[in-house]
């Protein structure tokens, strides 16, 4: 039997359980590839301690952490479809490597070695590339390769972004249609589509991070695919910490729209591929409550991709096309942001195509 081809699904993760919330937030806030705070080593544990009780209540209200479960189900469905689409690289196995929760990067790499994997695709679960999400997850993967002594164990390539892939765009358009179907037929054309994406620190954006462009490019492609007359706007959510973040905020956007006389809104979480605290609580509970108070008469959220058939097909088609290409990464990947000061960025260790390996595999943020 052929050696399995691994698809390593990279994500920040969520708390492992309700009792893990404080540890999770402390790890997240200490990560200088995600955000840089003044006196970060002293400030982050304090912020985690202050935010943990509220975050724990929010997770409890929506039934506990959900992200890992969805990632597992997406991965299982994706590789089943991928075996049919790409028999030359079959069998395929999915692996999770979660930045701040289990399974950790190191544990996943050791499991891959034990399973006989030799060819691996690193696939951040963020359609739009940012140095804080996809980039930092990949950097942690390469550090894990060095920590475990598995530098030459696997031949790697990177699926670093897929924000305009036709199958992804079509799957997102399908979720918008499903969301619009919940409104009365006579009102659907007048529903404002509010595309909400995770925000990023402005310090990152000002270094030339491509994330804002790729979010807007995804939205434009989805609207072209939909071919509907609805007005639409883009906003950003999930700000963390006392530094400036990319706006406008989704909460402020809804309040502004209400002030302009908008009464019906469909929120589309364009950067999230599954349901978790940032959809189930931030949008479905907190935002909806604020929208009602502001005067929005009807607000709904388009369903998350989760394991909807169109999205599972998209994941499989994206990976199959990447494997067929033989490329180590996209053309954009090796070019650092113009203000980047991280020596590890844009690496592919032991690349399928060569030419990407860093000379500083354990480099840290300077």
Steps between C-alpha positions, in 0.01 A plus 500: 500500500625850414619735772220738606502862386435727795287814495599689815219735598649793691291712737529703817261259672274575794517418871507122545208532745340761726772462764767575238376847405748702707803299384386532139462877516833540676675305224323700229578837656865410551549425130696784345438369151131562561525837670766714665400669823697730730641304796349189346645246744346686793183624333385178328449285814306787659279539192441124489402493866256788451341365182484130591179506714299677230643282223421189703138611538474569128635156409263339750203690356560356152569146621877508541786513247396376155786575261701178535193286439420683178861481381504124553174455310617726217829313476336158494257604227770679300738203479218265398425729206869555433567127460256503207626827350871420527556122496865550403574651844260278699449397767463837670487564872409820681683621808426796727780721631351756739701797610377541859317174572510126433620334288819704505727538200768275650253223587356510150840480332595197709170334413561563130842338527351197675233473227760479226429839343765631262309761293315775687296807410479777760156663466417789734125507557484869411396566138657847510870524589622708791837487670315481832296190409623295205852638522543449873346151482747401230788648700396289799485193275859553387615557858325175591684318221828614653398427860406143411806434285278424200649753257548242223223258593235656273498673164288811543296740298277783622145592403545850634181668370184410313290816530400515133494131413182448294382206712547694825322803355212283379469331841484836676243630253292191579500590871385855417213366289402274789505798737291716268245220468411555867361844418159554343527471123373854448770645726808309385631754252488768771703302756839659556786247490756575771818303445674470835864389524739462791684825562880541514728740690574810293871460573485181293293660224739795475788261426324400180304195613283382206200408715274805436548472125425127501187546714363760259600285200308205649195718557511638145529147358211374713280791392587432135408135550172591670395754235241656730395865535557520877710774653798372699772623736810354668578524872736341752451328835680334793738777604730392785729717713563874542652575158338642184332237279362502147150641473218579471388267775201280425313634804558862394400411144163358607427803717594731212280309257207521739551877516480509119164326502617148412260251663605159362855362514660168413842456663745290298808389693730498201827405676366215717452151358319349799286593797677592823486769768549783250191404304284333764544764769653816349250505213200288601477633856688826552465660156136398459415649839671827413339509157154465649573779746621721213180449303582221253171313466636179347860378515620151416829327433579296190588144604869423549656268240556226763447172309256628241558289186606795283769598750632146545522472121682833491760385753563181304525682167737760643736234638475281188590792276791591723638145500468478122688830455817375668553849641654566840268797561321781321694765310414749776635290786879552469470881489502643852291797606698814429527587869559143623766446769447127559786289365292181494218627279440343157684178573418156364720242673619208281290632215357287221645755256810613691621856535298606803695362794604761753855511632358587842241227568454600863498874442272700729330832459744786540 
